[in-house]
Coordinates of C-alpha atoms in Angstrom, one line a residue:
M22 CA -75.9 134.0 36.1
L23 CA -73.9 131.2 34.4
M24 CA -77.1 130.0 32.7
F25 CA -77.9 133.5 31.5
I26 CA -74.4 133.8 29.9
D27 CA -74.8 130.4 28.3
S28 CA -78.2 131.5 26.8
I29 CA -76.7 134.7 25.4
W30 CA -73.9 132.6 23.9
L31 CA -76.4 130.2 22.3
I32 CA -78.4 133.1 20.8
F33 CA -75.2 134.7 19.5
N34 CA -74.2 131.4 17.8
Q35 CA -77.6 131.1 16.2
I36 CA -77.1 134.6 14.6
L37 CA -73.8 133.4 13.3
V38 CA -75.5 130.4 11.7
F39 CA -77.9 132.6 9.7
S40 CA -75.0 134.7 8.5
S41 CA -73.0 131.7 7.5
L42 CA -72.0 133.1 4.0
V43 CA -70.1 135.9 5.7
Y44 CA -68.9 133.8 8.6
L45 CA -67.6 131.2 6.2
Y46 CA -64.6 133.3 5.3
D47 CA -63.9 134.7 8.8
I48 CA -64.5 132.0 11.4
K49 CA -62.1 130.7 14.0
C50 CA -62.6 127.1 15.1
P51 CA -63.3 127.0 18.8
D52 CA -60.9 125.8 21.4
F53 CA -61.5 122.4 22.9
S54 CA -63.0 123.8 26.1
E55 CA -65.5 125.8 24.0
R56 CA -66.4 123.1 21.5
N57 CA -69.5 121.6 23.1
L58 CA -71.0 125.1 23.7
R59 CA -70.3 126.0 20.1
A60 CA -71.8 122.7 18.8
K61 CA -75.1 123.4 20.8
G62 CA -75.3 126.9 19.3
F63 CA -74.4 126.0 15.7
C64 CA -76.2 122.7 15.4
S65 CA -79.5 121.7 16.9
E66 CA -79.7 120.3 20.4
H67 CA -80.2 116.9 18.9
T68 CA -77.1 116.8 16.7
P69 CA -74.3 118.5 18.6
D70 CA -72.2 115.4 18.4
R71 CA -72.1 115.7 14.6
Y72 CA -70.5 119.1 14.8
A73 CA -67.2 119.6 12.9
C74 CA -65.0 122.5 12.1
L75 CA -62.5 121.7 9.4
Y76 CA -59.9 123.6 7.5
D77 CA -60.1 123.3 3.7
V78 CA -56.5 123.6 2.4
N79 CA -57.8 124.1 -1.2
A80 CA -60.0 127.0 -0.4
F81 CA -58.0 128.3 2.6
I82 CA -61.1 128.6 4.7
R83 CA -62.5 127.0 7.8
V84 CA -65.8 125.2 7.3
E85 CA -68.3 124.3 10.1
S86 CA -70.7 121.4 9.6
C87 CA -73.6 119.6 11.4
D88 CA -74.4 117.0 8.8
R89 CA -71.4 114.6 9.2
M90 CA -68.6 114.0 11.5
A91 CA -64.9 114.0 10.3
D92 CA -64.0 110.7 8.7
Y93 CA -62.2 108.1 10.7
S94 CA -58.6 107.8 9.4
S95 CA -58.2 104.4 11.0
R96 CA -59.7 102.4 13.8
G97 CA -59.7 104.4 17.0
E98 CA -58.8 107.7 15.4
K99 CA -60.9 110.7 14.4
Y100 CA -60.5 114.4 13.6
V101 CA -60.9 116.7 16.4
I102 CA -60.2 120.4 17.2
S103 CA -57.2 121.1 19.4
G104 CA -55.3 124.1 20.7
A105 CA -51.6 124.4 19.9
L106 CA -49.4 126.6 22.0
A107 CA -46.3 128.4 20.9
D108 CA -44.2 130.4 23.3
R109 CA -42.4 133.4 21.7
S110 CA -41.1 135.0 24.8
C111 CA -39.5 132.3 27.0
Q112 CA -40.4 134.2 30.2
C113 CA -42.4 131.5 31.9
D114 CA -41.7 130.5 35.6
H115 CA -42.8 126.9 36.2
K116 CA -42.8 127.7 40.0
N117 CA -45.7 130.1 39.5
G118 CA -48.3 128.0 38.0
F119 CA -47.0 127.6 34.5
H120 CA -47.2 124.3 32.7
F121 CA -45.1 123.1 29.7
V122 CA -46.1 121.3 26.6
I123 CA -42.6 119.8 26.6
Q124 CA -41.1 119.6 30.1
P125 CA -37.9 121.6 30.7
R126 CA -34.7 119.7 30.7
D127 CA -33.8 121.2 34.1
P128 CA -36.9 121.5 36.3
C129 CA -34.9 123.4 38.9
N130 CA -34.5 126.5 36.8
C131 CA -37.2 129.1 37.0
L132 CA -36.6 130.4 33.5
P133 CA -35.9 127.7 30.9
V134 CA -33.5 128.0 28.1
E135 CA -34.9 128.9 24.6
E136 CA -35.3 125.2 23.6
D137 CA -37.6 124.7 26.5
C138 CA -40.0 127.5 25.5
S139 CA -43.4 125.9 25.3
C140 CA -45.2 127.2 28.4
Y141 CA -48.7 128.5 29.3
Y142 CA -50.2 129.7 32.5
D143 CA -52.7 127.3 34.2
P144 CA -54.6 128.8 37.2
H145 CA -56.5 125.4 37.6
K146 CA -53.7 123.5 39.2
D147 CA -56.1 120.7 40.2
I148 CA -56.9 120.0 36.6
H149 CA -54.6 117.6 34.7
I150 CA -53.3 118.9 31.4
S151 CA -52.5 116.0 29.1
V152 CA -50.2 116.0 26.1
R153 CA -51.2 114.0 23.1
I154 CA -49.4 112.9 20.0
C155 CA -51.4 113.2 16.7
T156 CA -51.2 113.4 13.0
T157 CA -52.3 116.4 11.1
G158 CA -55.5 116.1 8.9
E159 CA -56.2 117.9 5.6
A160 CA -59.6 118.6 4.2
H161 CA -59.6 117.9 0.5
S162 CA -63.2 118.5 -0.8
P163 CA -65.2 116.3 -0.8
S164 CA -63.2 113.9 1.4
L165 CA -60.5 114.1 4.1
S166 CA -57.0 112.7 3.9
N167 CA -54.1 112.4 6.3
R168 CA -50.7 114.0 6.4
E169 CA -48.2 112.6 8.9
S170 CA -46.9 114.9 11.5
K171 CA -45.0 114.7 14.9
D172 CA -46.7 117.7 16.5
N173 CA -47.0 117.8 20.3
Y174 CA -50.0 119.8 21.5
T175 CA -52.1 120.2 24.6
E176 CA -55.7 121.3 25.2
P177 CA -56.2 124.0 27.8
S178 CA -58.4 122.9 30.7
S179 CA -60.4 126.2 30.5
F180 CA -60.7 129.0 28.0
H181 CA -60.2 131.4 30.9
N182 CA -56.4 130.4 31.0
K183 CA -54.2 133.4 31.2
L184 CA -51.4 133.1 28.6
D185 CA -47.9 134.4 29.1
T186 CA -46.7 137.3 27.0
G187 CA -45.7 136.2 23.6
I188 CA -47.7 132.9 23.5
S189 CA -50.1 132.4 20.6
V190 CA -53.0 130.0 20.7
L191 CA -53.6 128.2 17.3
S192 CA -56.3 125.9 16.2
S193 CA -55.7 123.0 13.8
I194 CA -57.3 119.8 12.6
K195 CA -55.8 116.7 14.4
T196 CA -56.2 113.0 14.1
L197 CA -56.5 112.0 17.8
R198 CA -56.0 108.4 18.8
S199 CA -58.5 106.8 21.2
L200 CA -57.0 106.5 24.7
T201 CA -58.1 102.9 25.1
G202 CA -57.3 99.9 23.1
N203 CA -54.8 101.4 20.7
V204 CA -51.0 101.7 20.7
N205 CA -49.9 105.3 20.6
I206 CA -46.2 104.7 21.0
V207 CA -44.0 101.8 20.0
V208 CA -40.6 101.6 21.6
A209 CA -38.1 98.9 20.6
I210 CA -34.9 98.2 22.7
D211 CA -32.0 96.3 21.1
I212 CA -29.5 95.3 23.7
G213 CA -26.6 94.0 21.6
T214 CA -23.5 92.0 22.6
T215 CA -21.3 95.1 22.5
S216 CA -23.7 98.1 22.0
S217 CA -27.3 99.0 22.6
V218 CA -29.9 101.3 21.0
Y219 CA -33.6 102.0 21.1
A220 CA -36.0 103.5 18.6
F221 CA -39.7 104.6 18.7
S222 CA -42.5 105.7 16.6
I223 CA -45.6 107.8 17.5
S224 CA -49.2 107.3 16.3
S225 CA -48.4 104.4 13.9
S226 CA -46.1 106.7 11.9
T227 CA -43.5 104.8 9.8
D228 CA -41.2 107.7 10.6
I229 CA -39.0 105.8 13.1
Q230 CA -37.1 108.0 15.5
L231 CA -33.8 106.9 17.1
N232 CA -32.7 107.8 20.5
K233 CA -30.7 111.0 21.0
A234 CA -27.1 110.5 19.9
W235 CA -24.8 109.4 22.7
N236 CA -21.7 111.5 23.3
T237 CA -18.8 109.0 23.0
G238 CA -16.4 111.2 24.8
N239 CA -13.9 110.3 22.1
R240 CA -12.7 112.6 19.4
G241 CA -15.9 114.7 20.0
L242 CA -18.0 112.0 18.1
C243 CA -21.6 111.1 18.8
S244 CA -23.1 107.7 18.1
P245 CA -26.7 106.4 17.9
K246 CA -25.5 103.4 19.9
T247 CA -23.9 103.1 23.4
P248 CA -21.8 100.3 24.8
T249 CA -23.7 97.5 26.5
C250 CA -22.2 98.1 29.9
I251 CA -23.6 99.3 33.3
L252 CA -22.1 100.8 36.4
L253 CA -23.6 99.7 39.8
K254 CA -23.1 100.6 43.4
R255 CA -21.4 97.6 44.9
Q256 CA -23.3 97.6 48.2
T257 CA -26.9 98.2 46.9
L258 CA -26.5 97.1 43.3
E259 CA -28.3 100.4 42.4
P260 CA -27.6 101.5 38.9
V261 CA -25.4 104.6 38.5
N262 CA -25.1 104.9 34.7
I263 CA -24.9 102.9 31.4
G264 CA -23.0 103.1 28.2
Y265 CA -20.4 105.7 27.5
D266 CA -21.3 107.6 30.7
A267 CA -20.8 104.5 32.7
Q268 CA -17.3 104.0 31.1
K269 CA -16.3 107.6 31.9
E270 CA -17.6 107.5 35.5
Y271 CA -15.8 104.1 36.2
S272 CA -12.6 105.5 34.8
D273 CA -12.9 108.5 37.0
H274 CA -13.4 106.2 40.0
V275 CA -10.3 104.2 39.1
Y276 CA -8.2 107.4 38.9
D277 CA -9.6 108.5 42.3
N278 CA -9.0 105.1 43.9
E279 CA -12.8 104.6 44.5
A280 CA -13.4 101.8 42.1
D281 CA -13.8 99.2 44.8
N282 CA -17.2 100.9 45.7
Y283 CA -18.5 100.0 42.2
L284 CA -19.2 97.2 39.9
F285 CA -18.6 97.7 36.2
V286 CA -20.2 95.0 34.0
D287 CA -19.8 95.0 30.2
K288 CA -20.7 92.7 27.3
F289 CA -22.9 90.8 29.7
K290 CA -25.3 89.7 26.9
M291 CA -22.7 87.1 25.8
K292 CA -23.3 85.2 29.1
L293 CA -26.7 84.0 27.8
Y294 CA -25.4 82.5 24.6
G295 CA -25.8 78.7 24.8
A296 CA -26.2 78.9 28.6
E297 CA -28.4 76.1 30.0
N298 CA -28.4 77.2 33.6
I299 CA -30.1 80.5 33.1
S300 CA -32.3 81.4 36.1
D301 CA -33.2 84.3 38.4
T302 CA -30.2 83.3 40.6
M303 CA -27.7 83.2 37.8
M304 CA -24.4 85.1 38.5
I305 CA -22.1 86.9 36.1
E306 CA -18.8 88.6 36.7
D307 CA -17.9 92.3 36.6
I308 CA -14.6 93.6 35.0
K309 CA -12.6 92.5 38.1
G310 CA -14.2 89.1 38.4
H311 CA -16.7 90.0 41.3
P312 CA -20.0 88.0 41.0
V313 CA -23.1 90.0 40.2
P314 CA -26.7 88.8 39.9
A315 CA -27.5 88.7 36.2
I316 CA -31.0 89.6 36.7
Q317 CA -29.9 92.9 38.4
V318 CA -27.6 93.7 35.5
F319 CA -30.1 93.1 32.7
S320 CA -33.2 94.6 34.5
N321 CA -31.2 97.7 35.5
M322 CA -30.0 98.1 31.9
I323 CA -33.5 97.9 30.5
C324 CA -34.8 100.2 33.3
M325 CA -32.1 102.9 32.5
L326 CA -32.9 102.8 28.8
K327 CA -36.6 103.0 29.7
K328 CA -35.9 106.2 31.7
R329 CA -34.1 107.7 28.8
V330 CA -37.0 106.9 26.5
E331 CA -39.4 108.7 28.9
S332 CA -37.1 111.7 29.0
E333 CA -37.3 112.0 25.2
I334 CA -41.0 111.4 24.8
P335 CA -42.9 113.9 27.1
N336 CA -45.4 112.2 29.4
S337 CA -44.7 108.8 27.8
N338 CA -45.5 107.2 31.2
S339 CA -48.9 109.0 31.4
V340 CA -52.1 107.1 31.5
N341 CA -53.0 109.0 28.3
Y342 CA -50.4 106.9 26.4
N343 CA -50.5 103.2 25.5
V344 CA -46.9 102.2 25.0
Q345 CA -46.0 99.0 23.2
W346 CA -42.5 97.7 24.2
V347 CA -40.5 95.4 22.0
L348 CA -37.3 93.6 23.1
T349 CA -35.0 91.9 20.5
I350 CA -33.3 88.6 21.2
P351 CA -30.9 86.4 19.0
A352 CA -32.4 83.5 17.2
A353 CA -29.8 81.2 18.8
W354 CA -31.1 81.9 22.3
T355 CA -32.8 79.2 24.3
D356 CA -36.3 79.4 25.6
R357 CA -34.9 79.9 29.1
A358 CA -32.9 82.9 28.0
E359 CA -36.1 84.3 26.4
T360 CA -38.1 83.8 29.6
F361 CA -35.2 85.4 31.6
M362 CA -35.4 88.5 29.4
R363 CA -39.1 88.8 30.0
T364 CA -38.6 88.6 33.8
C365 CA -36.0 91.3 33.6
A366 CA -38.4 93.5 31.6
E367 CA -41.1 93.0 34.2
R368 CA -38.6 94.1 37.0
A369 CA -37.7 97.1 34.9
G370 CA -41.3 98.2 34.9
I371 CA -42.1 98.0 31.2
V372 CA -44.9 95.5 31.6
N373 CA -48.4 96.9 32.4
D374 CA -51.0 95.5 34.7
Q375 CA -52.7 93.6 31.8
N376 CA -49.4 92.0 30.9
D377 CA -50.1 92.7 27.2
N378 CA -47.7 95.5 26.2
L379 CA -44.4 93.5 25.8
M380 CA -43.4 91.7 22.6
I381 CA -40.2 89.8 22.2
V382 CA -39.0 89.5 18.6
V383 CA -36.1 87.6 17.1
E384 CA -33.4 89.8 15.7
S385 CA -33.2 88.0 12.3
E386 CA -37.0 88.4 11.9
S387 CA -36.7 92.1 12.8
A388 CA -34.1 92.5 10.0
S389 CA -36.5 90.6 7.6
V390 CA -39.4 93.0 8.5
Y391 CA -37.2 96.0 7.8
I392 CA -35.9 94.8 4.5
H393 CA -39.5 94.0 3.5
H394 CA -40.5 97.5 4.5
L395 CA -37.7 99.0 2.4
L396 CA -38.6 96.9 -0.6
R397 CA -42.2 97.8 -0.4
D398 CA -41.3 101.5 -0.2
H399 CA -38.8 101.1 -3.2
K400 CA -35.8 102.1 -1.0
L401 CA -33.6 99.2 -2.1
D402 CA -31.6 98.7 -5.2
A403 CA -33.8 98.7 -8.3
T404 CA -32.5 95.2 -9.2
I405 CA -34.3 93.8 -6.1
T406 CA -37.9 93.5 -7.2
E407 CA -39.4 90.9 -4.8
F408 CA -38.8 89.5 -1.4
P409 CA -36.9 86.1 -1.5
R410 CA -38.6 82.9 -0.6
K411 CA -35.4 81.4 1.0
Y412 CA -32.6 83.5 2.3
L413 CA -29.9 83.9 5.0
V414 CA -30.0 86.7 7.6
I415 CA -26.4 87.4 8.5
D416 CA -26.1 89.8 11.5
L417 CA -22.5 90.9 11.9
G418 CA -22.4 92.8 15.2
G419 CA -19.6 93.7 17.6
G420 CA -19.5 90.5 19.4
T421 CA -20.9 87.8 17.2
D422 CA -22.0 86.8 13.7
D423 CA -25.5 85.4 14.0
I424 CA -26.6 83.5 10.9
T425 CA -30.2 82.3 10.4
A426 CA -31.8 80.5 7.4
H427 CA -35.3 81.5 6.6
R428 CA -38.0 80.5 4.2
I429 CA -41.4 81.9 3.6
S430 CA -44.2 79.4 2.9
K431 CA -47.0 80.0 0.3
H432 CA -49.2 81.1 3.1
G433 CA -46.8 83.8 4.2
N434 CA -45.4 82.0 7.3
L435 CA -41.8 82.7 8.1
K436 CA -39.9 79.5 9.1
E437 CA -36.4 78.7 10.2
I438 CA -34.9 76.2 7.8
C439 CA -32.4 74.9 10.3
K440 CA -31.0 75.8 13.8
P441 CA -29.5 79.2 13.9
S442 CA -25.7 79.5 14.2
G443 CA -23.6 82.1 16.0
S444 CA -20.0 82.5 17.0
G445 CA -17.6 85.2 18.2
H446 CA -16.6 86.4 14.8
G447 CA -17.7 90.1 15.2
G448 CA -16.0 93.4 15.2
K449 CA -14.5 92.9 18.6
A450 CA -12.5 90.0 17.3
V451 CA -10.5 92.6 15.4
D452 CA -9.9 94.6 18.6
K453 CA -8.7 91.4 20.3
Q454 CA -6.1 90.8 17.6
L455 CA -4.7 94.3 18.1
L456 CA -4.6 93.8 21.9
S457 CA -2.8 90.5 21.2
C458 CA -0.2 92.5 19.3
L459 CA 0.5 94.7 22.3
E460 CA 0.6 91.6 24.5
E461 CA 3.0 90.0 22.2
L462 CA 5.3 93.1 22.5
V463 CA 5.1 93.8 26.2
G464 CA 4.0 90.5 27.8
K465 CA 0.8 89.3 29.5
K466 CA 1.7 90.8 32.9
V467 CA 1.9 94.3 31.5
I468 CA -1.5 94.0 29.8
Q469 CA -3.1 92.4 32.9
S470 CA -1.8 95.3 35.0
L471 CA -3.1 97.8 32.4
E472 CA -6.6 96.2 32.6
K473 CA -6.9 97.3 36.2
K474 CA -6.4 101.0 35.3
G475 CA -8.9 103.5 34.1
N476 CA -6.8 104.1 31.0
F477 CA -7.6 100.6 29.7
L478 CA -11.3 101.4 28.9
E479 CA -10.1 104.6 27.1
L480 CA -7.6 102.5 25.1
L481 CA -10.3 100.0 24.1
D482 CA -12.5 102.9 22.9
E483 CA -9.6 104.2 20.8
I484 CA -9.0 100.7 19.3
E485 CA -12.6 100.6 18.4
S486 CA -12.5 104.0 16.8
I487 CA -9.7 102.8 14.6
N488 CA -11.9 100.2 13.0
N489 CA -14.6 102.9 12.4
L490 CA -12.0 105.1 10.8
L491 CA -10.8 102.4 8.6
S492 CA -14.3 101.8 7.3
A493 CA -14.5 105.5 6.3
C494 CA -11.1 105.5 4.5
T495 CA -11.2 105.1 0.7
S496 CA -7.6 103.9 0.7
K497 CA -6.4 101.1 2.9
K498 CA -2.8 102.3 3.0
G499 CA -1.2 104.7 5.4
L500 CA -1.4 105.1 9.2
L501 CA -4.3 105.5 11.6
T502 CA -3.7 107.4 14.9
C503 CA -5.1 106.7 18.4
K504 CA -4.4 108.1 21.8
F505 CA -2.1 105.9 23.9
P506 CA -1.5 105.8 27.6
L507 CA 2.2 106.0 27.1
Y508 CA 3.3 107.3 30.5
L509 CA 1.4 104.5 32.3
L510 CA 2.6 101.9 29.8
N511 CA 6.2 103.0 30.2
E512 CA 5.9 102.6 34.0
L513 CA 4.5 99.1 33.6
C514 CA 7.0 98.1 31.0
K515 CA 9.9 99.2 33.2
E516 CA 8.4 97.3 36.1
H517 CA 7.9 94.0 34.2
C518 CA 10.3 94.2 31.2
G519 CA 13.1 96.5 32.6
K520 CA 12.8 99.0 29.6
E521 CA 10.3 101.6 28.2
F522 CA 7.7 100.7 25.5
Q523 CA 9.7 102.6 22.7
E524 CA 12.8 100.5 23.3
I525 CA 10.7 97.3 23.1
L526 CA 9.0 98.5 19.9
N527 CA 12.4 99.4 18.3
T528 CA 13.7 95.9 18.8
S529 CA 10.6 94.2 17.4
K530 CA 11.2 93.0 13.8
K531 CA 7.6 92.1 13.4
Y532 CA 6.0 95.4 14.5
N533 CA 8.6 98.2 14.4
K534 CA 7.4 99.3 11.0
K535 CA 3.7 98.6 11.6
L536 CA 3.4 100.5 14.9
V537 CA 4.8 104.0 15.2
L538 CA 5.0 106.0 18.5
V539 CA 4.7 109.8 18.2
N540 CA 4.5 111.5 21.5
D541 CA 1.4 110.0 23.3
R542 CA -0.1 108.8 20.0
L543 CA 0.2 105.3 18.5
R544 CA 0.1 105.2 14.7
I545 CA -1.0 101.9 13.3
D546 CA -0.4 100.7 9.7
Q547 CA -3.8 100.3 8.0
E548 CA -2.6 97.1 6.3
L549 CA -2.2 95.5 9.6
I550 CA -5.8 96.2 10.5
V551 CA -7.0 95.0 7.2
T552 CA -5.1 91.8 7.8
F553 CA -7.0 91.3 11.1
I554 CA -10.4 92.1 9.5
S555 CA -9.6 89.7 6.6
K556 CA -8.9 86.9 9.1
V557 CA -12.3 87.5 10.8
A558 CA -14.0 87.8 7.4
S559 CA -12.7 84.3 6.4
D560 CA -14.1 82.9 9.7
I561 CA -17.4 84.4 8.9
V562 CA -17.4 82.8 5.4
Q563 CA -16.8 79.4 7.0
D564 CA -19.7 80.0 9.4
I565 CA -21.9 80.9 6.5
K566 CA -21.0 77.7 4.6
F567 CA -21.6 75.6 7.7
V568 CA -25.2 77.0 7.9
L569 CA -25.8 76.5 4.2
I570 CA -24.8 72.8 4.6
K571 CA -27.1 72.4 7.6
A572 CA -30.0 74.0 5.6
K573 CA -29.6 71.1 3.0
T574 CA -30.9 73.2 0.1
D575 CA -29.4 74.8 -2.9
A576 CA -32.2 77.3 -3.2
I577 CA -30.7 80.0 -1.0
K578 CA -29.5 82.6 -3.4
T579 CA -30.0 85.7 -1.2
F580 CA -28.2 87.0 1.8
I581 CA -29.6 89.8 4.0
V582 CA -26.6 91.3 5.8
V583 CA -27.1 93.6 8.8
G584 CA -25.0 94.8 11.8
G585 CA -22.4 97.4 12.2
F586 CA -19.4 95.2 11.3
S587 CA -20.9 94.7 7.8
N588 CA -20.0 98.4 7.1
S589 CA -16.4 97.2 6.5
D590 CA -15.4 97.2 2.9
V591 CA -13.1 94.3 3.7
I592 CA -16.1 92.3 4.9
R593 CA -18.2 93.1 1.9
D594 CA -15.5 92.3 -0.6
T595 CA -14.8 89.0 1.1
L596 CA -18.4 88.0 1.0
K597 CA -18.8 89.0 -2.7
Q598 CA -15.7 87.0 -3.6
A599 CA -16.8 84.0 -1.6
F600 CA -20.4 83.9 -2.9
P601 CA -20.2 85.4 -6.4
T602 CA -23.7 84.1 -7.5
V603 CA -25.6 85.2 -4.4
Q604 CA -27.6 88.4 -4.2
I605 CA -26.4 90.2 -1.1
I606 CA -28.8 92.9 0.3
Y607 CA -27.5 95.6 2.7
P608 CA -30.0 98.0 4.1
P609 CA -28.9 101.4 2.6
G610 CA -27.3 103.7 5.2
D611 CA -28.2 101.9 8.4
V612 CA -27.0 98.3 8.5
D613 CA -26.4 98.6 12.2
L614 CA -29.9 100.0 12.9
A615 CA -31.9 97.5 10.8
V616 CA -32.8 95.2 13.7
V617 CA -34.1 97.9 16.0
K618 CA -36.0 99.7 13.2
G619 CA -37.6 96.4 12.1
A620 CA -38.6 95.8 15.7
V621 CA -40.5 99.0 15.8
L622 CA -42.3 98.1 12.5
Y623 CA -43.1 94.7 14.0
G624 CA -44.5 96.4 17.2
Q625 CA -46.7 98.6 15.0
N626 CA -48.1 95.6 13.1
P627 CA -47.4 92.1 14.4
Q628 CA -49.0 90.7 11.2
Y629 CA -46.4 92.5 9.1
I630 CA -44.8 89.1 8.5
K631 CA -46.0 85.8 10.0
P632 CA -43.2 84.9 12.4
C633 CA -41.4 81.8 13.6
S634 CA -42.4 80.2 16.8
K635 CA -40.1 82.4 18.9
T636 CA -41.4 85.8 17.9
K637 CA -44.6 86.4 19.8
S638 CA -46.3 88.7 22.1
L639 CA -45.7 87.3 25.6
K640 CA -48.9 87.4 27.6

């Protein structure tokens, strides 16, 4: 019976071939499951593999052909027909045999919310439905061209699939990557000294996507980065949460007197700077001084970021995807630190069986790649016409200022002119000065007691937000406001100083006009913060001069400056005044994301720029 149906179908298709002039204006490209059958009917039995059904965007018609296959857009990619599914009704019940193009955020709900509407009914539960990431192709007669897209689509396992009410099945031209030997997704993870971020690209697109914004829990703000911290269960060292969520959960445990059951570790990346005894048995301390295996901290941080990546990219851990992972490291790190990070990545599960999908790239080189990319795409200032042959990369982050001198040889090789330099002159140095003010007012014992309370992390967040607010202010005069744990601080001040905080502040000639207490808010004179930033800026200038002396060359006339702290107008003005003849390049709009974006570009094309000895694919 099945053979008879196939024969009728073949005859029907032959009739369509002879009436092609009419059919040309009214055809529907076959679904994937019907394509082979259509090819046998439309073409001869000897050339079904050369069948193509393409949409001509100039003539607004679909054209079938047997004389040539669709052009290869790049190695491992070709045009294919695919079915796209769009759910208009949102009445799909995943417990009754429905599958989703994009998995619902909450798999326990029968009916997903509107954002999760992408379902279709699949009666063949034993057949795997794979989601693929493609680019859209356009047929411009007589040749084909590409248009980048980020569409997710799936191919039904059988054309007998029953679709839910309101779902439309569409056909379109796609550029489908080969499932072997090609990188479909590049994911870069940048674990910074104070904050972390990841970014990814799909199907070699230069459209780099950042992770979903993190809810800071402070002032209702969101951030592309999250603090480099992790909360672990004390007994099992099992990860509970990372970043802002870890801070909030730990604060809650402190309030509930349950903090002893957990380990809160933050700014742990600093432990690897200059350390010579790095090994799998290395120990670091949590916020209370309890020893924690460093390898557990780093590997769990990577693992938690990996899980978040997988939640944002549907089926990213599927065998149908080839994921290239990229980790960034500072140029000043030792080889032992680099090897340690690779071990942590392996434990986190981001290294495949072939051991060939992990790259480790130096942060300064990632920044160079990103600037090179912006220059090539004419996204830098018009006065910057070519990439410099010798330059400094100055990465001003939260914890450190990392400075590297680079030169590019005539063969295009990127070299370090001298040993990289890094110190603790980052954004957190400003926070420390403000905390020192409070300690100067109330004494060291009060601050030490405050550090043991959940409010302390909240206070640190508020202090950090003050720096961000200052960067956004056009005027550097006036007062900035932050939440203040006044009730707790009053109790500690009465215990250790014999009077409340307001009384202490009133008697301070140095700070009584710089700090103003209004209810449970502390208002801080902007000029005081500017003074703190200026001091750190001066230290950064000295660090830069030190590297220039080590480089032993007068040919460095360009600085590439990245990192979130470089957003500060005070920092930029100080650098301009200290180095008036130097061309200073800031990536427009995203100085704090240049490293992670450059790492994605490097993962897409390791030959983008020939690297120093450290940047390599570790195999």
